[in-house]
Amino acid sequence: MAPFTPAQVGLIRALALFNSALVTMLRASDLLPLRVIDITDHNGDVVHEFTIKQKKTGRGHLVALSPNTRDSIADWMIASGKGPEDFLWTSIGNRKTGRQLTSEQYANLVKRWPSLAQLDPKRHSTHSMRRSKSAAIYDATQNLAACQHLLGHKNIGSTAHYLGVDQRKALDL
């Protein structure tokens, strides 16, 4: 099989990064420094869950990956030729440096994704990627404690404010 074109590699990375950001609900400061070894087992397979030390809180946080996310990450690792010590999220093409994506590069990528879904890019950001799944979970379950755990917040009040729970309840009244 012929190697991937740069355009194909870019699409494979975009899907893997999109899935990872949405499913893990990690802050960019925790998502971007991941290395392959952080999310793979001794056979090099992408794991179902892993623990990170959150940069903001300094606490350990358990993160789960969906089957589709694991598949898209595995595809990205193959297409990019990642080794165990490599950063998972790196530049591609002429800018291939081996260094992790910067928060600015990540933000620029995220700004492109909404337009693909015919959404307003001004209403979406790296931060809204983090909030999307937790807000959907809260809307479906009303379980603020579960959202607190998934987001890795120390304080349930922070989670309520983050998800706009008080504002929603007030509007409902």
GROMACS .gro file of N, CA and C in nm, residues 16-110:
model
  285
   16ALA      N    1  -0.894   1.211   1.458
   16ALA     CA    2  -0.846   1.156   1.586
   16ALA      C    3  -0.843   1.265   1.694
   17LEU      N    4  -0.797   1.383   1.658
   17LEU     CA    5  -0.790   1.492   1.755
   17LEU      C    6  -0.930   1.539   1.794
   18PHE      N    7  -1.020   1.550   1.697
   18PHE     CA    8  -1.158   1.589   1.725
   18PHE      C    9  -1.223   1.488   1.819
   19ASN      N   10  -1.212   1.360   1.785
   19ASN     CA   11  -1.270   1.255   1.870
   19ASN      C   12  -1.212   1.261   2.011
   20SER      N   13  -1.081   1.274   2.020
   20SER     CA   14  -1.013   1.274   2.150
   20SER      C   15  -1.056   1.394   2.234
   21ALA      N   16  -1.061   1.511   2.174
   21ALA     CA   17  -1.101   1.631   2.248
   21ALA      C   18  -1.244   1.619   2.298
   22LEU      N   19  -1.332   1.572   2.212
   22LEU     CA   20  -1.473   1.562   2.249
   22LEU      C   21  -1.497   1.455   2.354
   23VAL      N   22  -1.438   1.338   2.337
   23VAL     CA   23  -1.464   1.224   2.425
   23VAL      C   24  -1.395   1.239   2.561
   24THR      N   25  -1.272   1.289   2.561
   24THR     CA   26  -1.198   1.295   2.688
   24THR      C   27  -1.234   1.416   2.773
   25MET      N   28  -1.283   1.522   2.709
   25MET     CA   29  -1.316   1.646   2.779
   25MET      C   30  -1.194   1.706   2.850
   26LEU      N   31  -1.076   1.678   2.798
   26LEU     CA   32  -0.954   1.730   2.858
   26LEU      C   33  -0.930   1.875   2.817
   27ARG      N   34  -0.868   1.950   2.906
   27ARG     CA   35  -0.820   2.083   2.871
   27ARG      C   36  -0.710   2.067   2.768
   28ALA      N   37  -0.692   2.167   2.684
   28ALA     CA   38  -0.584   2.163   2.584
   28ALA      C   39  -0.449   2.139   2.652
   29SER      N   40  -0.430   2.196   2.770
   29SER     CA   41  -0.303   2.182   2.841
   29SER      C   42  -0.277   2.038   2.885
   30ASP      N   43  -0.381   1.955   2.889
   30ASP     CA   44  -0.365   1.814   2.924
   30ASP      C   45  -0.371   1.724   2.801
   31LEU      N   46  -0.443   1.765   2.698
   31LEU     CA   47  -0.457   1.686   2.575
   31LEU      C   48  -0.332   1.693   2.488
   32LEU      N   49  -0.280   1.812   2.467
   32LEU     CA   50  -0.172   1.831   2.371
   32LEU      C   51  -0.038   1.766   2.412
   33PRO      N   52  -0.003   1.760   2.541
   33PRO     CA   53   0.125   1.697   2.576
   33PRO      C   54   0.123   1.544   2.583
   34LEU      N   55   0.010   1.482   2.551
   34LEU     CA   56   0.006   1.335   2.557
   34LEU      C   57   0.110   1.275   2.463
   35ARG      N   58   0.172   1.169   2.511
   35ARG     CA   59   0.264   1.092   2.429
   35ARG      C   60   0.199   0.958   2.396
   36VAL      N   61   0.247   0.894   2.293
   36VAL     CA   62   0.190   0.765   2.252
   36VAL      C   63   0.191   0.668   2.369
   37ILE      N   64   0.299   0.664   2.444
   37ILE     CA   65   0.312   0.570   2.556
   37ILE      C   66   0.206   0.594   2.663
   38ASP      N   67   0.154   0.716   2.671
   38ASP     CA   68   0.051   0.749   2.771
   38ASP      C   69  -0.082   0.681   2.743
   39ILE      N   70  -0.106   0.648   2.615
   39ILE     CA   71  -0.238   0.598   2.576
   39ILE      C   72  -0.233   0.460   2.510
   40THR      N   73  -0.119   0.393   2.523
   40THR     CA   74  -0.106   0.259   2.465
   40THR      C   75  -0.059   0.159   2.569
   41ASP      N   76  -0.089   0.032   2.543
   41ASP     CA   77  -0.044  -0.074   2.634
   41ASP      C   78   0.091  -0.128   2.586
   42HIS      N   79   0.139  -0.235   2.649
   42HIS     CA   80   0.270  -0.292   2.616
   42HIS      C   81   0.277  -0.348   2.475
   43ASN      N   82   0.162  -0.373   2.412
   43ASN     CA   83   0.160  -0.421   2.273
   43ASN      C   84   0.149  -0.306   2.172
   44GLY      N   85   0.136  -0.185   2.222
   44GLY     CA   86   0.120  -0.070   2.134
   44GLY      C   87  -0.024  -0.042   2.095
   45ASP      N   88  -0.118  -0.113   2.157
   45ASP     CA   89  -0.260  -0.091   2.128
   45ASP      C   90  -0.313   0.024   2.213
   46VAL      N   91  -0.405   0.101   2.156
   46VAL     CA   92  -0.466   0.212   2.229
   46VAL      C   93  -0.554   0.154   2.340
   47VAL      N   94  -0.535   0.206   2.461
   47VAL     CA   95  -0.605   0.155   2.579
   47VAL      C   96  -0.748   0.210   2.588
   48HIS      N   97  -0.830   0.144   2.669
   48HIS     CA   98  -0.967   0.188   2.692
   48HIS      C   99  -0.971   0.309   2.784
   49GLU      N  100  -0.878   0.314   2.879
   49GLU     CA  101  -0.872   0.426   2.972
   49GLU      C  102  -0.728   0.445   3.019
   50PHE      N  103  -0.699   0.567   3.062
   50PHE     CA  104  -0.566   0.600   3.112
   50PHE      C  105  -0.581   0.712   3.214
   51THR      N  106  -0.477   0.732   3.293
   51THR     CA  107  -0.479   0.837   3.394
   51THR      C  108  -0.375   0.942   3.358
   52ILE      N  109  -0.414   1.067   3.373
   52ILE     CA  110  -0.320   1.177   3.354
   52ILE      C  111  -0.312   1.257   3.483
   53LYS      N  112  -0.207   1.334   3.496
   53LYS     CA  113  -0.198   1.431   3.604
   53LYS      C  114  -0.237   1.565   3.544
   54GLN      N  115  -0.348   1.621   3.591
   54GLN     CA  116  -0.396   1.746   3.534
   54GLN      C  117  -0.300   1.860   3.564
   55LYS      N  118  -0.270   1.935   3.461
   55LYS     CA  119  -0.179   2.047   3.476
   55LYS      C  120  -0.237   2.155   3.569
   56LYS      N  121  -0.367   2.183   3.555
   56LYS     CA  122  -0.429   2.289   3.632
   56LYS      C  123  -0.444   2.253   3.779
   57THR      N  124  -0.485   2.130   3.808
   57THR     CA  125  -0.513   2.092   3.946
   57THR      C  126  -0.402   2.012   4.012
   58GLY      N  127  -0.315   1.950   3.932
   58GLY     CA  128  -0.210   1.866   3.987
   58GLY      C  129  -0.260   1.730   4.033
   59ARG      N  130  -0.389   1.703   4.011
   59ARG     CA  131  -0.449   1.577   4.055
   59ARG      C  132  -0.457   1.478   3.941
   60GLY      N  133  -0.457   1.349   3.979
   60GLY     CA  134  -0.476   1.244   3.880
   60GLY      C  135  -0.620   1.244   3.830
   61HIS      N  136  -0.637   1.210   3.703
   61HIS     CA  137  -0.770   1.211   3.642
   61HIS      C  138  -0.780   1.093   3.546
   62LEU      N  139  -0.879   1.007   3.568
   62LEU     CA  140  -0.903   0.891   3.483
   62LEU      C  141  -0.980   0.935   3.358
   63VAL      N  142  -0.929   0.894   3.242
   63VAL     CA  143  -0.988   0.932   3.114
   63VAL      C  144  -1.023   0.805   3.038
   64ALA      N  145  -1.144   0.801   2.980
   64ALA     CA  146  -1.188   0.686   2.901
   64ALA      C  147  -1.193   0.725   2.753
   65LEU      N  148  -1.163   0.628   2.667
   65LEU     CA  149  -1.170   0.648   2.523
   65LEU      C  150  -1.277   0.556   2.464
   66SER      N  151  -1.361   0.611   2.380
   66SER     CA  152  -1.464   0.531   2.313
   66SER      C  153  -1.398   0.443   2.206
   67PRO      N  154  -1.466   0.340   2.163
   67PRO     CA  155  -1.410   0.254   2.056
   67PRO      C  156  -1.376   0.334   1.929
   68ASN      N  157  -1.463   0.425   1.887
   68ASN     CA  158  -1.434   0.505   1.768
   68ASN      C  159  -1.312   0.593   1.787
   69THR      N  160  -1.298   0.647   1.906
   69THR     CA  161  -1.182   0.732   1.935
   69THR      C  162  -1.055   0.649   1.934
   70ARG      N  163  -1.059   0.532   1.995
   70ARG     CA  164  -0.942   0.444   1.994
   70ARG      C  165  -0.903   0.409   1.850
   71ASP      N  166  -1.002   0.377   1.767
   71ASP     CA  167  -0.974   0.344   1.627
   71ASP      C  168  -0.912   0.462   1.553
   72SER      N  169  -0.967   0.582   1.574
   72SER     CA  170  -0.914   0.697   1.502
   72SER      C  171  -0.773   0.733   1.550
   73ILE      N  172  -0.744   0.715   1.678
   73ILE     CA  173  -0.609   0.739   1.729
   73ILE      C  174  -0.513   0.635   1.670
   74ALA      N  175  -0.555   0.509   1.666
   74ALA     CA  176  -0.470   0.404   1.608
   74ALA      C  177  -0.441   0.435   1.461
   75ASP      N  178  -0.540   0.480   1.387
   75ASP     CA  179  -0.520   0.518   1.247
   75ASP      C  180  -0.419   0.632   1.235
   76TRP      N  181  -0.430   0.731   1.325
   76TRP     CA  182  -0.338   0.844   1.325
   76TRP      C  183  -0.195   0.799   1.357
   77MET      N  184  -0.181   0.709   1.453
   77MET     CA  185  -0.047   0.662   1.489
   77MET      C  186   0.017   0.589   1.370
   78ILE      N  187  -0.062   0.511   1.296
   78ILE     CA  188  -0.010   0.440   1.179
   78ILE      C  189   0.026   0.539   1.068
   79ALA      N  190  -0.066   0.630   1.037
   79ALA     CA  191  -0.045   0.725   0.928
   79ALA      C  192   0.073   0.817   0.953
   80SER      N  193   0.098   0.847   1.081
   80SER     CA  194   0.206   0.941   1.115
   80SER      C  195   0.335   0.870   1.156
   81GLY      N  196   0.330   0.737   1.170
   81GLY     CA  197   0.451   0.663   1.209
   81GLY      C  198   0.498   0.693   1.349
   82LYS      N  199   0.406   0.713   1.440
   82LYS     CA  200   0.441   0.748   1.578
   82LYS      C  201   0.510   0.634   1.652
   83GLY      N  202   0.611   0.670   1.729
   83GLY     CA  203   0.678   0.576   1.818
   83GLY      C  204   0.631   0.601   1.961
   84PRO      N  205   0.663   0.511   2.055
   84PRO     CA  206   0.612   0.521   2.192
   84PRO      C  207   0.644   0.652   2.264
   85GLU      N  208   0.759   0.710   2.240
   85GLU     CA  209   0.797   0.833   2.311
   85GLU      C  210   0.753   0.960   2.239
   86ASP      N  211   0.696   0.946   2.120
   86ASP     CA  212   0.654   1.063   2.042
   86ASP      C  213   0.532   1.130   2.104
   87PHE      N  214   0.524   1.261   2.087
   87PHE     CA  215   0.401   1.331   2.122
   87PHE      C  216   0.292   1.279   2.030
   88LEU      N  217   0.174   1.261   2.084
   88LEU     CA  218   0.063   1.211   2.004
   88LEU      C  219   0.017   1.315   1.903
   89TRP      N  220   0.008   1.441   1.946
   89TRP     CA  221  -0.045   1.547   1.860
   89TRP      C  222   0.068   1.638   1.815
   90THR      N  223   0.108   1.624   1.690
   90THR     CA  224   0.218   1.700   1.633
   90THR      C  225   0.175   1.761   1.500
   91SER      N  226   0.258   1.854   1.452
   91SER     CA  227   0.235   1.912   1.320
   91SER      C  228   0.266   1.808   1.214
   92ILE      N  229   0.213   1.833   1.095
   92ILE     CA  230   0.238   1.743   0.982
   92ILE      C  231   0.285   1.825   0.863
   93GLY      N  232   0.327   1.756   0.757
   93GLY     CA  233   0.370   1.825   0.635
   93GLY      C  234   0.502   1.895   0.655
   94ASN      N  235   0.514   2.015   0.598
   94ASN     CA  236   0.639   2.090   0.604
   94ASN      C  237   0.676   2.135   0.744
   95ARG      N  238   0.578   2.139   0.833
   95ARG     CA  239   0.603   2.184   0.970
   95ARG      C  240   0.629   2.068   1.065
   96LYS      N  241   0.656   1.952   1.013
   96LYS     CA  242   0.675   1.834   1.098
   96LYS      C  243   0.800   1.852   1.183
   97THR      N  244   0.781   1.877   1.312
   97THR     CA  245   0.893   1.906   1.401
   97THR      C  246   0.911   1.800   1.508
   98GLY      N  247   0.809   1.721   1.534
   98GLY     CA  248   0.815   1.624   1.643
   98GLY      C  249   0.771   1.684   1.775
   99ARG      N  250   0.758   1.816   1.781
   99ARG     CA  251   0.710   1.881   1.903
   99ARG      C  252   0.558   1.873   1.908
  100GLN      N  253   0.504   1.881   2.029
  100GLN     CA  254   0.360   1.877   2.044
  100GLN      C  255   0.298   1.998   1.975
  101LEU      N  256   0.172   1.984   1.935
  101LEU     CA  257   0.098   2.097   1.882
  101LEU      C  258   0.093   2.206   1.988
  102THR      N  259   0.103   2.328   1.946
  102THR     CA  260   0.088   2.439   2.040
  102THR      C  261  -0.062   2.465   2.059
  103SER      N  262  -0.095   2.536   2.163
  103SER     CA  263  -0.235   2.569   2.187
  103SER      C  264  -0.289   2.655   2.072
  104GLU      N  265  -0.205   2.739   2.013
  104GLU     CA  266  -0.249   2.821   1.899
  104GLU      C  267  -0.278   2.734   1.777
  105GLN      N  268  -0.191   2.637   1.750
  105GLN     CA  269  -0.216   2.546   1.637
  105GLN      C  270  -0.345   2.468   1.659
  106TYR      N  271  -0.363   2.421   1.780
  106TYR     CA  272  -0.485   2.346   1.814
  106TYR      C  273  -0.608   2.434   1.795
  107ALA      N  274  -0.602   2.557   1.845
  107ALA     CA  275  -0.715   2.649   1.832
  107ALA      C  276  -0.747   2.674   1.684
  108ASN      N  277  -0.646   2.688   1.601
  108ASN     CA  278  -0.670   2.709   1.458
  108ASN      C  279  -0.737   2.588   1.394
  109LEU      N  280  -0.696   2.469   1.434
  109LEU     CA  281  -0.760   2.347   1.382
  109LEU      C  282  -0.907   2.342   1.425
  110VAL      N  283  -0.930   2.368   1.552
  110VAL     CA  284  -1.066   2.361   1.606
  110VAL      C  285  -1.157   2.463   1.536
   0.00000   0.00000   0.00000
